[in-house]
Every structure is written in C-alpha cells, then in structure tokens.
Amino acid sequence: MRLSRYFLPILKEDPKEAEIVSHRLMLRAGMIRQQAAGIYSWLPLGKRVLDKVNAIICEEQNRAGAQEILMPTIQSADLWIESGRYNDYGQEMLRIRDRHDRALLYGPTNEEMVTDIFRAHVRSYRDLPLNLYHLQWKFRDEVRPRFGVMRSREFLMKDAYSFDLDLEGARASYNRMFVAYLRTFHRFGLKPVPMRAETGPIGGDLSHEFVILAETGESAVYCDRNLLDLPIPGEDTDFTRDLSPVIDAWTGAYAATDDMHDEAAFGEVPEERRVSARGIEIGHIFYFGTKYSEPMRALVANQEGEMVPVHMGSYGIGPTRVVAAIIEASHDAAGIVWPKSVAPFDAGLINLKPGDEKTDEIADGLLTRLERAGLEVLYDDVEARAGAKFASMDLIGLPWQVVVGPRGAAAGEVEVKDRATGERETLSLDAAVNRLVHDKA
Ligand code: ATP
Ligand code: MG
C-alpha cells in the first residue's frame, strides 16, 4: 500500500479531549473518528487492526468448538418482555419505535435472541452441548462514555452463548471458553488475569472477568503475582478433554476485582506477591443457569424424556475496547508499538527521496519482493522531511521499518529498524528481505 494513496489522517497535535494514552494515540494515528458522544467511525488503519483482533477471536472461538452466527443489531422488545428484562434494563437500553409503533431496541446484548433461536430448533439433549457466537455492534447508553473506544456507547462485542443439559455440562462449556479467552488475549500480547466476578442471584464460582493490568484501568483489582507468569494453554489444547486442571491452576491463586475483593483472603497471599493495581476488563464469562431458558421456555428432553430448561452461559469480549487496551499495554513516548499479531501492516518502507531514480528503484523493488512474500507493507512514497517520516512511522507503530536513502541505495543497502527494541541495522537488500520474511514465518 502506497502512503500517497492511503487515507491516513495523522494529527500533529495532541487532541485535547483525549485523557488516556490509547485514546490520544488512536486519534493521532488516524485510526478512529468520533461521530457523536461515544460513537466512532473506524478509519483504514484502525479497521485493519480491528479486523485482525476479530480474526484471532474467531479462530480461538472456533477452536474451542463454538460456531459463528450473526444476529441483528435491532431486536424486538417482545423477547425482552418475555424474559422480564425489558423494564429492568433501564436507561442504558436504546428503545426505538418503528412506523407501526412497534417497540424495538438496539441490542445491548443477545441472551434473549439466541434463546429464541435455540428454542425454535433444539429439542433434545442429544444436540448438546451447543455454543453459538457472533461479532456484532452493541449499543449501551452509558452515563459517561469516555476514553474513546474504551468505554463507548456503540461498541463491537463478540458474544458467545453455551447450551447444556445440566450444570456439569455447563461447567465444561465454561471451561472451554475460559481457556479460549486465555489463548485469545495472549495472542494479542496481553497478560490476561481471570478474576472472580459477581455471579448475581445464581451464586457459585462460574463468573470471571478477564482483566489486564494498566494504570489507566477503571477498576481497582487485586491479585497474586504468580498469575502473571502462569503458562498459557497451547495451540494443541484438546478441547474435548476435561480442562478443569487448567482452570484450577488459574483460579487457585487470589484474583478479584473491587466488588469481589476480600481483604482478609488477600492478606494471606505472601506480601511480596500481593499486586494491588488498576485493571481494564476486556472479557467476561458467565454461567447463569436457567435464568432465560425458564421464562422463555427453552426446553430440551433429557435422557429420561422429561422436558427441562437448558443451562446457559454467556461469554463476551469487546474487540473495540481490546484495540485500545493493546495500546495501553504497548506504546512508548514516540507512539504505538503493535504486537506483530495485530499490527495493521507488517512493515513500513520509507523512501527518503522519492523521485530519485536509484532510491525509487530500490524501494519499489523491495515493496514488490516483500509483498510477494506475503508481507503487508505500508510504503511511504511521500515527499517530506526525513524527521517527519520517521515520526509518523514511529507513531503508527508498525513492527519493522525499512529505510531507503540515496546513499545506501547507491551501495545496495537499507536500514532496518525494529520498532519494539529500537535496534537498527544496515543490511543488504537480500538480508533485509530475509530478516522480515523469516520473522513473519
Ligand atoms: P463494564 O463493567 O466495563 O461496563 P460490562 O461488565 O457491562 O462492562 P459485559 O456485559 O460483561 O460488560 O460485556 C462484555 C465485554 O464487552 C466487556 O468485557 C468489554 O470488553 C466490552 N464492553 C462492555 N461495555 C463496553 C463499552 N461501553 N465500550 C466498549 N466495550 C465494552
Ligand atoms: Mg462485565
């Protein structure tokens, strides 16, 4: 992609409205634009990152046995009246009337709708377990939308819903999502800490918020430092086996958000391991039993042929918030430092003297070779000062920078910079291509 053709509205100045670093950098790097309070457009650079985040989420959901569907954003109020939540939900719900005066709403979540799909088609325990998920925009009329896409009113959510015959099955489904979440967040370069969360009237231990530690986090969190070094389940995890040993390891050490914090239990963690910090909730998994299946009559026949309400759980991740959280976790004074897994491009190729025959020849040639090798490259072919080019490239945080200047070009050499470490090396063209291609493999 040539920068001269690319829509990348970089801001030179720090936007005043941005209170936290991720919001500031997303605006400066031309990733998003606010359209109304808590409502954002995603511009090309931001959209690329969001797509990569979504792709990883889907891969891990599929690996864990969930199946992707797509439910609409607009829902009929009827389903919510059936579940009893229409009145309870309060002002966060955006309520709409259509031309026939029918009550609709912009979905803040999809338990009711997915329960409706389930009850229409599934009748027997033989069809269980089932887990359906989708990636869809949600709307919650938050009292205080802030921090950009971190707490917005319209936001993307991956929400999965599991259906099982009983608590035992539901726990196995819960465990699969638990492991999928660890893997997903790890692939974003984040250190997820699952923390005990409020279960509401159902009680039990099957509710966890996945939190990353960050100074700008909205909630106070407490955990055992050991959790920050636990190994993440590998790609070869067998999701058909009992995953409870993994869950036990992750839930065996103290970790709780503010609401669930128990000072006495925390006090039993050796002092040097006690972490008391701020955190960002990026995911939330939850078992809620028959809360919706009972009022909505989502029944299945059990082994004895009796019709019983299905046990459900729901599992959310906010990909739009995740993009901001990744930046909170990975940036420096010069800008964003993208983890390779979600970087909008693999490399930035900087031509220091566009129009110069030799530099153009070398840079154009490198672009072709790198793209042919399957790399995504943003080619800065714009006439500007070297300092400004470097600053923009640092700001948008691509993992590699390849710099082609007239002097190096004459010698058949380029400079390769690793954005994360800041290390620079002068390499021959072949060596530069090899370095990047091997790194991608
Ligand atoms: P919070 O406590 O941050 O308000 P929540 O507990 O209401 O979030 P859930 O219903 O658990 O959120 O939603 C699942 C996920 O959706 C959250 O873990 C988060 O990643 C994302 N999310 C929720 N609300 C927002 C929002 N206003 N803006 C961006 N992402 C959000
Ligand atoms: Mg939550």
mmCIF file with all atom_site columns, N, CA and C in Angstrom, residues 207-235:
data_model
loop_
_atom_site.group_PDB
_atom_site.id
_atom_site.type_symbol
_atom_site.label_atom_id
_atom_site.label_alt_id
_atom_site.label_comp_id
_atom_site.label_asym_id
_atom_site.label_entity_id
_atom_site.label_seq_id
_atom_site.pdbx_PDB_ins_code
_atom_site.Cartn_x
_atom_site.Cartn_y
_atom_site.Cartn_z
_atom_site.occupancy
_atom_site.B_iso_or_equiv
_atom_site.pdbx_formal_charge
_atom_site.auth_seq_id
_atom_site.auth_comp_id
_atom_site.auth_asym_id
_atom_site.auth_atom_id
_atom_site.pdbx_PDB_model_num
ATOM 1  N N  . SER A 1 207 ? -18.148 -17.169 37.273 1.00 0.00 ? 207 SER A N  1
ATOM 2  C CA . SER A 1 207 ? -18.137 -15.867 36.616 1.00 0.00 ? 207 SER A CA 1
ATOM 3  C C  . SER A 1 207 ? -16.748 -15.281 36.778 1.00 0.00 ? 207 SER A C  1
ATOM 4  N N  . HIS A 1 208 ? -16.112 -15.010 35.642 1.00 0.00 ? 208 HIS A N  1
ATOM 5  C CA . HIS A 1 208 ? -14.784 -14.390 35.684 1.00 0.00 ? 208 HIS A CA 1
ATOM 6  C C  . HIS A 1 208 ? -14.698 -13.229 34.718 1.00 0.00 ? 208 HIS A C  1
ATOM 7  N N  . GLU A 1 209 ? -14.086 -12.170 35.203 1.00 0.00 ? 209 GLU A N  1
ATOM 8  C CA . GLU A 1 209 ? -13.730 -11.064 34.315 1.00 0.00 ? 209 GLU A CA 1
ATOM 9  C C  . GLU A 1 209 ? -12.278 -11.263 33.938 1.00 0.00 ? 209 GLU A C  1
ATOM 10 N N  . PHE A 1 210 ? -11.972 -11.107 32.650 1.00 0.00 ? 210 PHE A N  1
ATOM 11 C CA . PHE A 1 210 ? -10.583 -11.162 32.214 1.00 0.00 ? 210 PHE A CA 1
ATOM 12 C C  . PHE A 1 210 ? -10.081 -9.730  32.166 1.00 0.00 ? 210 PHE A C  1
ATOM 13 N N  . VAL A 1 211 ? -9.034  -9.510  32.969 1.00 0.00 ? 211 VAL A N  1
ATOM 14 C CA . VAL A 1 211 ? -8.571  -8.146  33.206 1.00 0.00 ? 211 VAL A CA 1
ATOM 15 C C  . VAL A 1 211 ? -7.112  -8.044  32.784 1.00 0.00 ? 211 VAL A C  1
ATOM 16 N N  . ILE A 1 212 ? -6.727  -6.902  32.217 1.00 0.00 ? 212 ILE A N  1
ATOM 17 C CA . ILE A 1 212 ? -5.288  -6.654  32.095 1.00 0.00 ? 212 ILE A CA 1
ATOM 18 C C  . ILE A 1 212 ? -4.940  -5.486  33.002 1.00 0.00 ? 212 ILE A C  1
ATOM 19 N N  . LEU A 1 213 ? -3.766  -5.575  33.590 1.00 0.00 ? 213 LEU A N  1
ATOM 20 C CA . LEU A 1 213 ? -3.346  -4.515  34.498 1.00 0.00 ? 213 LEU A CA 1
ATOM 21 C C  . LEU A 1 213 ? -2.889  -3.319  33.675 1.00 0.00 ? 213 LEU A C  1
ATOM 22 N N  . ALA A 1 214 ? -3.372  -2.134  34.047 1.00 0.00 ? 214 ALA A N  1
ATOM 23 C CA . ALA A 1 214 ? -2.978  -0.903  33.357 1.00 0.00 ? 214 ALA A CA 1
ATOM 24 C C  . ALA A 1 214 ? -3.297  0.262   34.273 1.00 0.00 ? 214 ALA A C  1
ATOM 25 N N  . GLU A 1 215 ? -2.374  1.219   34.330 1.00 0.00 ? 215 GLU A N  1
ATOM 26 C CA . GLU A 1 215 ? -2.567  2.377   35.213 1.00 0.00 ? 215 GLU A CA 1
ATOM 27 C C  . GLU A 1 215 ? -3.877  3.099   34.925 1.00 0.00 ? 215 GLU A C  1
ATOM 28 N N  . THR A 1 216 ? -4.281  3.064   33.658 1.00 0.00 ? 216 THR A N  1
ATOM 29 C CA . THR A 1 216 ? -5.467  3.822   33.274 1.00 0.00 ? 216 THR A CA 1
ATOM 30 C C  . THR A 1 216 ? -6.749  3.013   33.431 1.00 0.00 ? 216 THR A C  1
ATOM 31 N N  . GLY A 1 217 ? -6.649  1.802   33.971 1.00 0.00 ? 217 GLY A N  1
ATOM 32 C CA . GLY A 1 217 ? -7.828  0.957   34.158 1.00 0.00 ? 217 GLY A CA 1
ATOM 33 C C  . GLY A 1 217 ? -8.861  1.631   35.033 1.00 0.00 ? 217 GLY A C  1
ATOM 34 N N  . GLU A 1 218 ? -10.131 1.304   34.779 1.00 0.00 ? 218 GLU A N  1
ATOM 35 C CA . GLU A 1 218 ? -11.196 1.971   35.513 1.00 0.00 ? 218 GLU A CA 1
ATOM 36 C C  . GLU A 1 218 ? -11.472 1.342   36.869 1.00 0.00 ? 218 GLU A C  1
ATOM 37 N N  . SER A 1 219 ? -11.046 0.063   37.042 1.00 0.00 ? 219 SER A N  1
ATOM 38 C CA . SER A 1 219 ? -11.356 -0.559  38.332 1.00 0.00 ? 219 SER A CA 1
ATOM 39 C C  . SER A 1 219 ? -10.098 -0.934  39.096 1.00 0.00 ? 219 SER A C  1
ATOM 40 N N  . ALA A 1 220 ? -10.249 -0.949  40.417 1.00 0.00 ? 220 ALA A N  1
ATOM 41 C CA . ALA A 1 220 ? -9.168  -1.406  41.281 1.00 0.00 ? 220 ALA A CA 1
ATOM 42 C C  . ALA A 1 220 ? -9.209  -2.926  41.287 1.00 0.00 ? 220 ALA A C  1
ATOM 43 N N  . VAL A 1 221 ? -8.053  -3.550  41.145 1.00 0.00 ? 221 VAL A N  1
ATOM 44 C CA . VAL A 1 221 ? -8.006  -5.013  41.121 1.00 0.00 ? 221 VAL A CA 1
ATOM 45 C C  . VAL A 1 221 ? -6.878  -5.511  42.023 1.00 0.00 ? 221 VAL A C  1
ATOM 46 N N  . TYR A 1 222 ? -7.031  -6.759  42.472 1.00 0.00 ? 222 TYR A N  1
ATOM 47 C CA . TYR A 1 222 ? -6.081  -7.331  43.421 1.00 0.00 ? 222 TYR A CA 1
ATOM 48 C C  . TYR A 1 222 ? -5.760  -8.748  42.986 1.00 0.00 ? 222 TYR A C  1
ATOM 49 N N  . CYS A 1 223 ? -4.473  -9.076  42.917 1.00 0.00 ? 223 CYS A N  1
ATOM 50 C CA . CYS A 1 223 ? -4.166  -10.461 42.558 1.00 0.00 ? 223 CYS A CA 1
ATOM 51 C C  . CYS A 1 223 ? -2.806  -10.902 43.063 1.00 0.00 ? 223 CYS A C  1
ATOM 52 N N  . ASP A 1 224 ? -2.615  -12.213 42.953 1.00 0.00 ? 224 ASP A N  1
ATOM 53 C CA . ASP A 1 224 ? -1.361  -12.853 43.299 1.00 0.00 ? 224 ASP A CA 1
ATOM 54 C C  . ASP A 1 224 ? -0.431  -12.741 42.076 1.00 0.00 ? 224 ASP A C  1
ATOM 55 N N  . ARG A 1 225 ? 0.770   -12.241 42.300 1.00 0.00 ? 225 ARG A N  1
ATOM 56 C CA . ARG A 1 225 ? 1.707   -12.027 41.191 1.00 0.00 ? 225 ARG A CA 1
ATOM 57 C C  . ARG A 1 225 ? 1.969   -13.295 40.378 1.00 0.00 ? 225 ARG A C  1
ATOM 58 N N  . ASN A 1 226 ? 1.863   -14.456 41.033 1.00 0.00 ? 226 ASN A N  1
ATOM 59 C CA . ASN A 1 226 ? 2.107   -15.720 40.328 1.00 0.00 ? 226 ASN A CA 1
ATOM 60 C C  . ASN A 1 226 ? 1.250   -15.865 39.079 1.00 0.00 ? 226 ASN A C  1
ATOM 61 N N  . LEU A 1 227 ? 0.058   -15.259 39.103 1.00 0.00 ? 227 LEU A N  1
ATOM 62 C CA . LEU A 1 227 ? -0.853  -15.383 37.962 1.00 0.00 ? 227 LEU A CA 1
ATOM 63 C C  . LEU A 1 227 ? -0.287  -14.722 36.706 1.00 0.00 ? 227 LEU A C  1
ATOM 64 N N  . LEU A 1 228 ? 0.627   -13.782 36.901 1.00 0.00 ? 228 LEU A N  1
ATOM 65 C CA . LEU A 1 228 ? 1.179   -13.074 35.744 1.00 0.00 ? 228 LEU A CA 1
ATOM 66 C C  . LEU A 1 228 ? 2.196   -13.930 34.989 1.00 0.00 ? 228 LEU A C  1
ATOM 67 N N  . ASP A 1 229 ? 2.623   -15.030 35.618 1.00 0.00 ? 229 ASP A N  1
ATOM 68 C CA . ASP A 1 229 ? 3.627   -15.877 34.967 1.00 0.00 ? 229 ASP A CA 1
ATOM 69 C C  . ASP A 1 229 ? 3.142   -17.278 34.654 1.00 0.00 ? 229 ASP A C  1
ATOM 70 N N  . LEU A 1 230 ? 1.864   -17.551 34.849 1.00 0.00 ? 230 LEU A N  1
ATOM 71 C CA . LEU A 1 230 ? 1.356   -18.895 34.555 1.00 0.00 ? 230 LEU A CA 1
ATOM 72 C C  . LEU A 1 230 ? 1.406   -19.155 33.053 1.00 0.00 ? 230 LEU A C  1
ATOM 73 N N  . PRO A 1 231 ? 1.762   -20.398 32.672 1.00 0.00 ? 231 PRO A N  1
ATOM 74 C CA . PRO A 1 231 ? 1.812   -20.690 31.232 1.00 0.00 ? 231 PRO A CA 1
ATOM 75 C C  . PRO A 1 231 ? 0.410   -20.696 30.607 1.00 0.00 ? 231 PRO A C  1
ATOM 76 N N  . ILE A 1 232 ? 0.346   -20.205 29.383 1.00 0.00 ? 232 ILE A N  1
ATOM 77 C CA . ILE A 1 232 ? -0.909  -20.147 28.639 1.00 0.00 ? 232 ILE A CA 1
ATOM 78 C C  . ILE A 1 232 ? -1.100  -21.478 27.905 1.00 0.00 ? 232 ILE A C  1
ATOM 79 N N  . PRO A 1 233 ? -2.303  -22.050 27.944 1.00 0.00 ? 233 PRO A N  1
ATOM 80 C CA . PRO A 1 233 ? -2.535  -23.323 27.228 1.00 0.00 ? 233 PRO A CA 1
ATOM 81 C C  . PRO A 1 233 ? -2.183  -23.193 25.741 1.00 0.00 ? 233 PRO A C  1
ATOM 82 N N  . GLY A 1 234 ? -1.524  -24.222 25.225 1.00 0.00 ? 234 GLY A N  1
ATOM 83 C CA . GLY A 1 234 ? -1.003  -24.152 23.859 1.00 0.00 ? 234 GLY A CA 1
ATOM 84 C C  . GLY A 1 234 ? -2.049  -24.369 22.779 1.00 0.00 ? 234 GLY A C  1
ATOM 85 N N  . GLU A 1 235 ? -1.564  -24.203 21.539 1.00 0.00 ? 235 GLU A N  1
ATOM 86 C CA . GLU A 1 235 ? -2.423  -24.362 20.365 1.00 0.00 ? 235 GLU A CA 1
ATOM 87 C C  . GLU A 1 235 ? -2.944  -25.794 20.254 1.00 0.00 ? 235 GLU A C  1
#
